[in-house]
Coordinates of C-alpha atoms in Angstrom, one line a residue:
Chain G
D1 CA 128.8 98.8 102.8
T2 CA 128.6 102.0 100.7
G3 CA 131.7 101.5 98.7
V4 CA 132.1 100.4 95.0
S5 CA 130.9 96.9 94.5
Q6 CA 131.7 94.5 91.7
D7 CA 130.0 91.3 90.6
P8 CA 131.1 88.5 90.3
R9 CA 134.2 88.5 92.3
H10 CA 135.6 85.5 90.4
K11 CA 134.7 84.2 86.9
I12 CA 136.2 81.1 85.2
T13 CA 135.3 80.6 81.5
K14 CA 136.3 78.8 78.5
R15 CA 138.0 80.4 75.6
G16 CA 135.5 81.7 73.2
Q17 CA 132.6 82.3 75.6
N18 CA 131.2 85.8 76.5
V19 CA 131.4 87.2 79.9
T20 CA 129.8 90.2 81.6
F21 CA 130.8 92.0 84.8
R22 CA 128.8 94.5 86.7
C23 CA 130.0 97.5 88.7
D24 CA 127.8 99.5 91.2
P25 CA 129.5 102.8 92.0
I26 CA 129.2 104.9 95.2
S27 CA 125.7 106.2 94.9
E28 CA 126.3 109.9 94.3
H29 CA 129.3 109.4 92.1
N30 CA 128.7 110.5 88.5
R31 CA 132.1 109.3 87.1
L32 CA 132.9 105.7 86.6
Y33 CA 136.1 104.0 85.3
W34 CA 137.2 100.5 84.3
Y35 CA 140.8 99.2 84.7
R36 CA 142.5 96.0 83.9
Q37 CA 145.2 94.5 86.2
T38 CA 147.4 91.6 84.9
L39 CA 149.6 89.6 87.3
G40 CA 152.5 91.6 88.5
Q41 CA 151.4 94.8 86.8
G42 CA 149.6 97.9 88.0
P43 CA 146.1 98.6 86.7
E44 CA 145.7 99.9 83.2
F45 CA 142.9 102.3 82.2
L46 CA 140.3 100.9 79.9
T47 CA 137.4 103.4 79.7
Y48 CA 135.5 106.1 81.6
F49 CA 132.0 107.4 81.9
Q50 CA 130.5 110.6 83.1
N51 CA 126.9 109.9 83.9
E52 CA 125.8 107.7 81.0
A53 CA 128.2 109.1 78.4
Q54 CA 131.3 107.1 77.7
L55 CA 133.9 109.9 77.3
E56 CA 137.2 108.0 76.8
K57 CA 138.3 104.6 75.6
S58 CA 141.8 103.1 75.8
R59 CA 143.4 101.5 72.8
L60 CA 143.5 98.4 75.1
L61 CA 139.7 98.2 74.6
S62 CA 139.5 96.0 71.5
D63 CA 136.3 95.6 69.6
R64 CA 135.5 92.4 71.6
F65 CA 135.1 94.6 74.7
S66 CA 132.1 96.9 75.3
A67 CA 131.1 98.9 78.2
E68 CA 127.7 100.5 79.1
R69 CA 126.3 102.7 81.8
P70 CA 122.7 103.0 80.6
K71 CA 121.2 105.1 83.4
G72 CA 124.2 106.7 84.7
S73 CA 124.4 104.5 87.8
F74 CA 125.8 100.9 87.5
S75 CA 128.0 99.8 84.6
T76 CA 128.6 96.6 82.7
L77 CA 131.7 95.4 81.0
E78 CA 131.2 92.6 78.4
I79 CA 134.0 90.7 76.7
Q80 CA 132.9 88.7 73.7
R81 CA 134.8 85.6 72.4
T82 CA 137.1 85.6 75.4
E83 CA 140.8 84.7 74.9
Q84 CA 143.4 83.4 77.3
G85 CA 145.0 86.8 77.2
D86 CA 141.9 88.4 78.7
S87 CA 142.7 86.7 82.0
A88 CA 143.2 89.5 84.5
M89 CA 141.5 91.4 87.3
Y90 CA 139.0 93.9 86.1
L91 CA 138.7 96.9 88.5
C92 CA 136.0 99.5 88.7
A93 CA 136.4 102.9 90.3
S94 CA 134.1 105.9 90.8
S95 CA 134.5 109.6 91.6
L96 CA 132.4 112.6 92.0
K97 CA 132.8 115.4 89.6
G98 CA 133.8 118.7 91.5
T99 CA 131.5 121.7 91.4
S100 CA 134.1 123.8 89.6
S101 CA 137.4 123.2 87.9
K102 CA 139.3 124.3 91.0
L103 CA 137.4 121.7 93.1
D104 CA 137.4 118.9 90.6
H105 CA 140.3 116.8 92.0
N106 CA 138.3 114.2 94.0
E107 CA 139.9 110.8 94.3
Q108 CA 138.7 107.7 92.6
F109 CA 137.4 105.0 94.8
F110 CA 138.1 101.4 93.7
G111 CA 136.0 98.3 94.0
P112 CA 137.4 94.8 94.9
G113 CA 137.7 93.8 91.3
T114 CA 136.4 90.7 89.2
R115 CA 139.1 88.2 88.5
L116 CA 138.7 86.5 85.2
T117 CA 140.3 83.3 84.2
V118 CA 140.0 82.0 80.6
L119 CA 140.8 78.5 80.2
Chain A
A1 CA 153.6 111.2 77.9
Q2 CA 153.7 110.3 81.6
S3 CA 155.1 107.2 83.0
V4 CA 155.9 105.7 86.5
T5 CA 158.7 103.5 87.5
Q6 CA 158.8 101.5 90.7
L7 CA 162.4 100.3 91.1
D8 CA 161.8 97.5 93.5
S9 CA 159.3 94.7 92.8
Q10 CA 159.7 93.2 96.3
V11 CA 160.9 94.8 99.5
P12 CA 161.3 92.5 102.6
V13 CA 161.7 94.3 106.0
F14 CA 161.5 93.2 109.6
E15 CA 158.6 94.4 111.8
E16 CA 159.3 97.8 113.4
A17 CA 162.0 98.7 110.9
P18 CA 161.8 101.8 108.6
V19 CA 160.9 101.3 105.0
E20 CA 161.2 103.3 101.8
L21 CA 159.5 102.3 98.6
R22 CA 160.9 104.1 95.5
C23 CA 159.0 105.7 92.8
N24 CA 160.2 107.9 89.8
Y25 CA 158.1 109.4 87.3
S26 CA 158.4 111.2 84.0
S27 CA 156.1 113.9 82.7
S28 CA 156.2 116.9 80.4
V29 CA 153.4 118.6 82.2
S30 CA 152.3 119.3 85.8
V31 CA 152.1 116.2 87.9
Y32 CA 149.7 114.9 90.5
L33 CA 151.1 112.0 92.3
F34 CA 149.5 109.2 94.4
W35 CA 150.4 106.1 96.3
Y36 CA 147.8 103.3 96.5
V37 CA 147.8 100.1 98.6
Q38 CA 146.3 96.9 97.6
Y39 CA 145.7 94.2 100.3
P40 CA 145.2 90.6 99.2
N41 CA 142.0 90.0 97.4
Q42 CA 141.0 93.7 97.8
G43 CA 140.7 96.7 95.6
L44 CA 143.0 99.8 95.7
Q45 CA 143.0 102.1 98.6
L46 CA 144.4 105.6 98.4
L47 CA 147.2 106.1 100.9
L48 CA 148.2 109.7 100.0
K49 CA 148.3 112.2 97.2
Y50 CA 150.3 115.2 96.0
L51 CA 148.4 117.9 94.1
S52 CA 150.3 121.0 95.1
G53 CA 151.7 122.9 98.0
S54 CA 153.9 121.3 100.7
T55 CA 156.3 118.6 99.1
L56 CA 156.0 116.4 102.2
V57 CA 152.7 114.6 102.1
K58 CA 151.3 112.7 105.1
G59 CA 148.8 109.8 104.5
I60 CA 147.0 107.1 106.3
N61 CA 148.5 104.3 108.4
G62 CA 151.4 106.4 109.2
F63 CA 152.8 106.7 105.7
E64 CA 154.3 109.8 104.1
A65 CA 155.9 110.7 100.8
E66 CA 158.1 113.5 99.6
F67 CA 157.7 115.0 96.2
N68 CA 161.1 115.9 94.7
K69 CA 160.8 117.8 91.4
S70 CA 164.5 118.0 90.6
Q71 CA 164.8 114.2 91.0
T72 CA 161.4 113.4 89.6
S73 CA 160.7 111.2 92.5
F74 CA 157.9 110.5 95.0
H75 CA 159.3 107.9 97.5
L76 CA 157.0 106.4 100.2
R77 CA 158.3 106.1 103.7
K78 CA 157.2 104.7 107.0
P79 CA 159.4 104.9 110.1
S80 CA 158.2 101.7 111.7
V81 CA 156.3 99.1 109.8
H82 CA 153.8 96.5 111.2
I83 CA 152.7 93.2 110.0
S84 CA 149.5 94.6 108.8
D85 CA 151.4 96.7 106.3
T86 CA 152.0 93.6 104.2
A87 CA 150.5 94.5 100.9
E88 CA 151.2 95.7 97.3
Y89 CA 152.0 99.4 96.9
F90 CA 151.4 101.2 93.7
C91 CA 152.7 104.6 92.7
A92 CA 150.7 106.5 90.3
V93 CA 150.5 109.7 88.2
R94 CA 147.3 111.4 87.1
T95 CA 147.5 113.1 83.7
G96 CA 145.5 116.1 84.9
Y97 CA 144.1 117.9 87.8
S98 CA 140.5 116.7 87.3
S99 CA 139.4 113.4 88.8
A100 CA 138.3 112.4 85.3
S101 CA 142.0 112.4 84.1
K102 CA 143.5 109.1 83.5
I103 CA 145.8 107.5 86.2
I104 CA 148.9 105.7 85.1
F105 CA 150.1 103.2 87.6
G106 CA 153.5 101.8 88.3
S107 CA 154.1 98.0 88.3
G108 CA 153.9 97.8 92.0
T109 CA 156.1 97.0 94.9
R110 CA 155.2 94.0 97.2
L111 CA 156.1 94.8 100.9
S112 CA 156.6 91.7 103.1
I113 CA 156.9 92.2 106.8
R114 CA 159.0 89.6 108.7
P115 CA 158.3 89.2 112.4

């Protein structure tokens, strides 16, 4: 399978614990995105990388959240001191930057998500 | 600022019946509109997109959508649904032309197909 993969698929943790999720994008994709989806809602943008540079962060990304993409390939999303309100599906997506501004409209491909439950 | 409204949270239809899932958007700039489908325990899959050109857009699995600028709508339609179409459908607007632009999603419409 050459799509976007995420690990783990499910994570149950106790309030106050730290958790880390991993996303492996499609191999040639240089852009990577994290979204959060709560029950009954659509995904909400969290942050975006182009190669290893984190270019945009949402106000939803509190200081307990940190994302990295150290080598411009896989990415990790860490949540410190988890709270019950962090329970959600965390989705990763990737896309390929077009070769020109006119061609830079490629779609984002989504992974299956990591479902986090904070008890 | 852009926003997306999906007017129906759930739509039940009988198999082989037509279906329309409604979506309205608001935006002060050019819009790029999408419909995604999410099957149970899976990620989002792109059904179709409107970037420019013809206002009638055809997608995968027999779905199509029509961009209506005057009504700020992008409703999704299928003439005859199948049990396998049971899923959650999300309308979305992208804030810019580039794939790096943020995508804003609606709250979703759950399509349930009755045999």
